[in-house]
XYZ file of C-alpha atoms in Angstrom:
369
model
C 9.471 -39.091 -2.682
C 12.721 -37.653 -1.297
C 13.271 -33.884 -1.325
C 16.327 -31.848 -0.303
C 15.530 -28.291 0.783
C 18.416 -25.820 0.651
C 17.977 -22.936 3.090
C 16.740 -22.829 6.665
C 14.884 -19.539 6.739
C 11.120 -19.139 6.831
C 10.679 -20.252 3.207
C 12.815 -23.364 3.619
C 11.468 -24.479 6.987
C 7.843 -23.868 5.961
C 8.421 -25.812 2.729
C 10.003 -28.700 4.641
C 7.071 -28.785 7.064
C 4.374 -28.788 4.373
C 6.283 -31.290 2.223
C 6.459 -33.666 5.185
C 2.728 -33.171 5.830
C 2.155 -34.317 2.268
C 4.181 -37.473 2.861
C 7.560 -36.519 1.376
C 10.811 -37.612 3.008
C 12.726 -34.384 3.497
C 16.231 -33.269 4.403
C 16.751 -29.550 5.054
C 20.276 -28.154 4.738
C 21.296 -24.735 6.097
C 24.730 -23.105 5.661
C 24.479 -21.379 9.070
C 21.762 -21.910 11.687
C 18.000 -22.111 11.256
C 16.382 -18.689 10.821
C 19.583 -16.615 10.933
C 19.484 -15.095 7.432
C 16.842 -12.786 5.983
C 14.172 -14.124 8.361
C 15.801 -12.929 11.568
C 16.454 -9.518 10.003
C 12.794 -9.125 9.085
C 10.549 -6.508 10.621
C 7.808 -9.095 11.120
C 5.207 -7.307 9.013
C 2.250 -9.422 7.885
C 0.714 -7.060 5.345
C -1.091 -7.327 2.049
C -1.469 -3.598 1.422
C 0.738 -2.369 -1.396
C 1.577 -5.800 -2.818
C 1.999 -6.639 -6.484
C -1.607 -7.560 -7.259
C -1.057 -10.942 -8.993
C 0.744 -11.954 -5.775
C -2.469 -11.434 -3.807
C -3.782 -15.044 -4.051
C -0.509 -16.239 -2.509
C -0.730 -13.516 0.157
C -4.313 -14.560 1.016
C -3.260 -18.216 1.234
C -0.450 -17.240 3.547
C -2.606 -14.974 5.727
C -4.973 -17.892 6.353
C -2.037 -20.044 7.459
C -0.707 -17.324 9.781
C -4.073 -17.503 11.501
C -3.565 -21.246 12.014
C 0.121 -21.039 12.960
C -0.206 -21.803 16.668
C -2.384 -24.836 15.985
C -0.145 -26.070 13.146
C 3.175 -25.587 14.919
C 2.267 -26.203 18.547
C 3.661 -22.902 19.810
C 2.851 -19.215 19.826
C 4.849 -17.371 17.156
C 3.294 -14.071 18.274
C 1.043 -13.636 15.256
C -1.300 -10.795 16.119
C -3.968 -9.512 13.702
C -3.781 -5.975 15.061
C -4.326 -4.287 11.705
C -2.002 -2.382 9.401
C -2.246 1.403 9.060
C -0.368 3.433 6.442
C -0.326 7.161 7.016
C -0.598 9.608 4.124
C 0.925 13.104 4.202
C 0.464 14.430 0.648
C -2.134 14.332 -2.108
C 0.005 12.362 -4.583
C 0.313 9.554 -2.036
C -3.418 9.741 -1.331
C -4.053 9.259 -5.052
C -1.659 6.284 -5.052
C -3.482 4.706 -2.119
C -6.908 5.173 -3.685
C -5.702 3.693 -6.963
C -4.386 0.641 -5.143
C -7.548 0.395 -3.050
C -9.703 0.246 -6.166
C -7.399 -2.147 -8.005
C -7.060 -4.504 -5.007
C -10.791 -4.885 -4.381
C -11.329 -7.419 -7.221
C -8.398 -9.398 -5.793
C -10.231 -9.773 -2.482
C -8.490 -7.147 -0.372
C -10.667 -4.544 1.337
C -8.898 -1.435 2.624
C -10.533 1.331 4.647
C -9.662 4.989 4.076
C -9.441 6.945 7.335
C -9.899 10.709 7.668
C -7.746 12.782 10.075
C -10.484 12.807 12.773
C -10.826 9.021 12.456
C -7.050 8.588 12.813
C -7.006 10.747 15.950
C -10.001 8.953 17.464
C -8.899 5.378 16.733
C -5.101 5.783 16.900
C -4.224 8.801 19.060
C -0.647 10.014 18.727
C -0.071 8.612 15.234
C 0.833 10.931 12.364
C -0.624 14.243 13.554
C 0.190 15.773 10.154
C -1.466 13.012 8.134
C -4.199 14.005 5.691
C -5.535 10.421 5.505
C -4.558 6.799 6.099
C -5.314 3.334 4.817
C -6.251 0.600 7.262
C -6.259 -3.140 6.642
C -7.882 -4.613 9.770
C -6.967 -8.291 9.310
C -3.218 -7.908 8.807
C -0.667 -7.550 11.596
C 2.695 -8.959 12.631
C 4.596 -11.999 13.870
C 7.916 -12.667 15.567
C 10.761 -13.269 13.060
C 12.919 -14.871 15.751
C 10.335 -17.548 16.494
C 8.787 -18.527 13.177
C 11.581 -20.415 11.382
C 12.622 -22.406 14.484
C 8.941 -23.216 15.086
C 8.506 -24.550 11.547
C 11.799 -26.458 11.868
C 10.772 -28.078 15.164
C 7.362 -29.022 13.791
C 8.999 -30.418 10.638
C 11.382 -32.500 12.742
C 8.411 -34.043 14.535
C 7.164 -35.111 11.102
C 10.471 -36.825 10.346
C 12.390 -34.062 8.544
C 16.171 -34.316 8.929
C 17.940 -30.981 9.455
C 21.643 -30.428 8.752
C 23.027 -27.047 9.850
C 26.339 -25.214 9.524
C 27.490 -26.844 6.325
C 28.508 -25.751 2.856
C 27.291 -27.928 0.003
C 28.479 -29.357 -3.289
C 25.541 -30.215 -5.566
C 25.488 -32.670 -8.463
C 22.659 -33.776 -10.730
C 22.377 -36.987 -12.688
C 19.919 -39.572 -13.944
C 19.138 -40.662 -10.397
C 18.330 -37.166 -9.152
C 20.422 -34.899 -6.941
C 23.422 -35.597 -4.728
C 24.515 -33.058 -2.142
C 27.811 -33.344 -0.269
C 27.641 -31.987 3.303
C 29.763 -32.167 6.420
C 27.590 -35.119 7.458
C 28.225 -36.971 4.230
C 26.408 -37.454 0.964
C 22.636 -36.957 0.699
C 20.598 -38.002 -2.320
C 17.052 -37.124 -3.436
C 14.766 -37.071 -6.448
C 13.889 -33.406 -5.942
C 15.856 -30.316 -4.907
C 14.209 -27.112 -3.628
C 16.274 -23.928 -3.684
C 15.182 -21.700 -0.771
C 18.623 -20.187 -0.273
C 17.540 -16.548 -0.172
C 20.201 -14.140 -1.378
C 22.376 -17.179 -2.192
C 19.599 -18.672 -4.315
C 20.956 -16.988 -7.425
C 24.218 -18.923 -7.117
C 22.355 -22.228 -7.003
C 20.157 -21.261 -9.948
C 23.207 -20.222 -11.968
C 24.830 -23.572 -11.177
C 21.975 -25.124 -13.136
C 22.187 -22.677 -16.053
C 19.502 -20.268 -14.829
C 21.125 -16.917 -13.978
C 18.931 -14.451 -12.090
C 19.689 -10.721 -11.676
C 19.726 -10.657 -7.867
C 21.619 -8.404 -5.445
C 22.045 -8.693 -1.683
C 21.155 -5.832 0.653
C 20.668 -5.525 4.396
C 17.849 -3.533 6.041
C 18.450 -0.919 8.757
C 16.548 -2.294 11.754
C 16.333 -1.174 15.374
C 14.392 -1.446 18.611
C 13.747 1.043 21.400
C 13.660 0.740 25.148
C 10.341 -0.581 26.578
C 7.540 1.963 26.720
C 3.915 1.859 27.895
C 1.969 -0.178 25.365
C -0.008 2.349 23.296
C 0.462 1.421 19.620
C -1.646 -1.538 18.545
C -1.424 -1.735 14.715
C 1.617 -1.989 12.485
C 2.347 1.549 11.286
C 3.728 2.526 7.897
C 3.480 5.287 5.330
C 2.378 5.822 1.727
C 5.079 7.879 0.024
C 7.028 8.247 -3.182
C 10.087 9.486 -1.291
C 13.059 7.149 -1.637
C 13.913 7.190 2.073
C 10.494 8.068 3.423
C 8.998 4.598 3.852
C 9.525 4.205 7.591
C 7.574 1.608 9.558
C 7.210 0.496 13.167
C 5.284 -1.745 15.524
C 5.119 -2.001 19.306
C 5.502 -5.452 20.806
C 3.565 -6.500 23.871
C 6.636 -6.013 26.077
C 6.564 -2.341 25.107
C 9.591 -2.078 22.811
C 9.105 -0.447 19.424
C 10.654 -2.305 16.499
C 11.353 -0.108 13.489
C 12.868 -0.079 10.030
C 12.903 1.826 6.767
C 13.575 5.526 6.457
C 17.092 4.919 5.113
C 18.712 3.141 2.210
C 19.560 -0.530 2.685
C 23.242 -1.375 2.962
C 25.000 -3.544 0.347
C 26.014 -7.033 1.510
C 28.796 -9.282 0.224
C 27.534 -12.898 0.169
C 30.840 -14.033 1.636
C 30.531 -13.943 4.582
C 26.973 -12.594 4.141
C 26.684 -10.423 7.254
C 25.506 -6.820 6.872
C 26.534 -4.061 9.241
C 24.353 -1.107 10.133
C 25.621 2.221 8.825
C 25.334 4.511 11.889
C 25.403 7.617 9.683
C 21.993 6.630 8.299
C 20.323 6.141 11.692
C 19.523 9.859 12.324
C 17.846 10.031 8.886
C 15.844 6.956 9.796
C 14.771 8.417 13.136
C 13.562 11.646 11.508
C 11.310 9.584 9.249
C 9.946 7.673 12.263
C 9.135 10.880 14.151
C 6.759 11.796 11.355
C 4.753 8.703 12.292
C 5.025 9.000 16.095
C 6.398 12.348 17.333
C 6.394 11.060 20.928
C 9.470 8.944 20.092
C 11.693 12.047 20.070
C 13.394 11.295 23.398
C 13.275 7.490 23.372
C 16.468 5.447 23.583
C 17.368 3.009 20.804
C 18.851 -0.028 22.564
C 19.836 -2.232 19.631
C 20.290 -2.109 15.862
C 20.830 -4.949 13.418
C 20.741 -5.965 9.804
C 20.706 -9.155 7.734
C 21.051 -10.371 4.166
C 18.094 -10.161 1.774
C 18.003 -11.005 -1.930
C 16.544 -8.357 -4.263
C 15.647 -9.464 -7.791
C 15.927 -6.833 -10.513
C 12.165 -6.712 -11.193
C 11.345 -6.849 -7.445
C 9.427 -10.121 -7.799
C 10.458 -13.466 -6.275
C 11.528 -16.564 -8.162
C 9.087 -19.426 -7.540
C 8.301 -22.655 -9.332
C 9.934 -25.407 -11.344
C 13.316 -25.034 -13.030
C 13.279 -24.467 -16.778
C 16.532 -26.391 -17.279
C 16.661 -29.217 -14.753
C 13.925 -31.803 -14.040
C 13.248 -32.152 -10.323
C 14.671 -28.728 -9.410
C 12.399 -26.090 -7.860
C 13.012 -22.531 -6.675
C 11.577 -20.225 -3.995
C 13.953 -17.339 -3.354
C 14.503 -13.613 -3.930
C 11.558 -12.175 -2.005
C 13.026 -8.656 -2.049
C 12.429 -7.877 1.632
C 8.687 -8.586 1.277
C 8.659 -12.294 2.047
C 7.775 -12.558 5.732
C 4.003 -12.377 5.211
C 4.234 -14.810 2.293
C 6.355 -17.448 4.047
C 3.745 -20.004 5.174
C 1.882 -19.670 1.877
C 5.081 -20.145 -0.114
C 5.870 -23.312 1.822
C 2.376 -24.708 1.329
C 2.157 -23.759 -2.366
C 5.595 -25.067 -3.312
C 4.951 -28.322 -1.420
C 1.732 -28.728 -3.401
C 3.610 -28.089 -6.656
C 6.421 -30.547 -5.880
C 4.187 -33.375 -4.708
C 1.330 -33.046 -7.210
C 2.838 -31.269 -10.216
C 0.280 -28.448 -10.006
C -0.595 -25.579 -7.666
C -4.016 -24.033 -7.078
C -2.339 -20.664 -6.418
C -1.125 -18.946 -9.620
C 2.683 -18.720 -9.721
C 3.302 -18.002 -13.416
C 4.476 -14.417 -12.851
C 7.345 -15.727 -10.727
C 8.794 -18.276 -13.182
C 12.560 -18.300 -13.401
C 12.515 -18.450 -17.192
C 11.247 -14.855 -17.323
C 14.941 -13.909 -17.361
C 15.934 -16.315 -20.113
C 15.540 -13.774 -22.944
């Protein structure tokens, strides 16, 4: 079986790798360079707390694969199961957390509630004004700059052909799919759309419009500091711009995001620019989590291009209009943790016609009406 994968981010490279492991002959095509779209803009959060609950089986499948990543890929992608803490500063948010905690338990996710003394004892310096926190001990983070290239390299060792820096022209006929690239014409029986924010264009080409909009996150990193913060740190809040998050890498720098509205992105050329006016708002939100950051220097900021579907759920599964076409795009800024699981699940679906992980909620035909 021949498969063309469109998109060289985490979803596309993971799919190519797992397809090749299942014996498919794969060509991956990327319009820019591997891992330079939404993946490189990601915070690197590997969390299951707060997810849409029917997505939990996919999140569990992916978390297991993150734990095997070094063995699977032959290199360290800096996956660290340091835990994920979300601080709570008001009683409405505490009620939200407890409701999620109870609802998530039947889906196999155990979350601990921490009291203020427990927060101070286990995580000194975090959220001194917090009235509680949730803690998921088996989640953590990975390095967004390493993961897609690692999957791509491992896929290449399995025989996957990778074509970068090319636009495509796609046609479909009785013999399958034909894609014109700068390296010539490529044909395959199956086509997998992992094009991220551009995935909607490909779906529409096949008569399946999806309400998707591109936005870029406001990301930044500080100067190196003594390593004190072990878990990924976030917040439970209903405030529109209150959902700040951060993590400290082993080199000491603190990577952060949230706390400010995402910036709109035009798909051509598809490069978001940070709005410097929003950075002070973002920093004020971060200081609520770690007040000691008040005098720390921010050394770099960046953004990317993420696809946000109207209902905030991804598009995954077989096309409803075109035999042999499959989709995995529109992960709404929440896809990093899911990436390995998406690749494994979609490879299973393409090669066997079924998938042990439920994907029905993510069907593209949910927009057909």
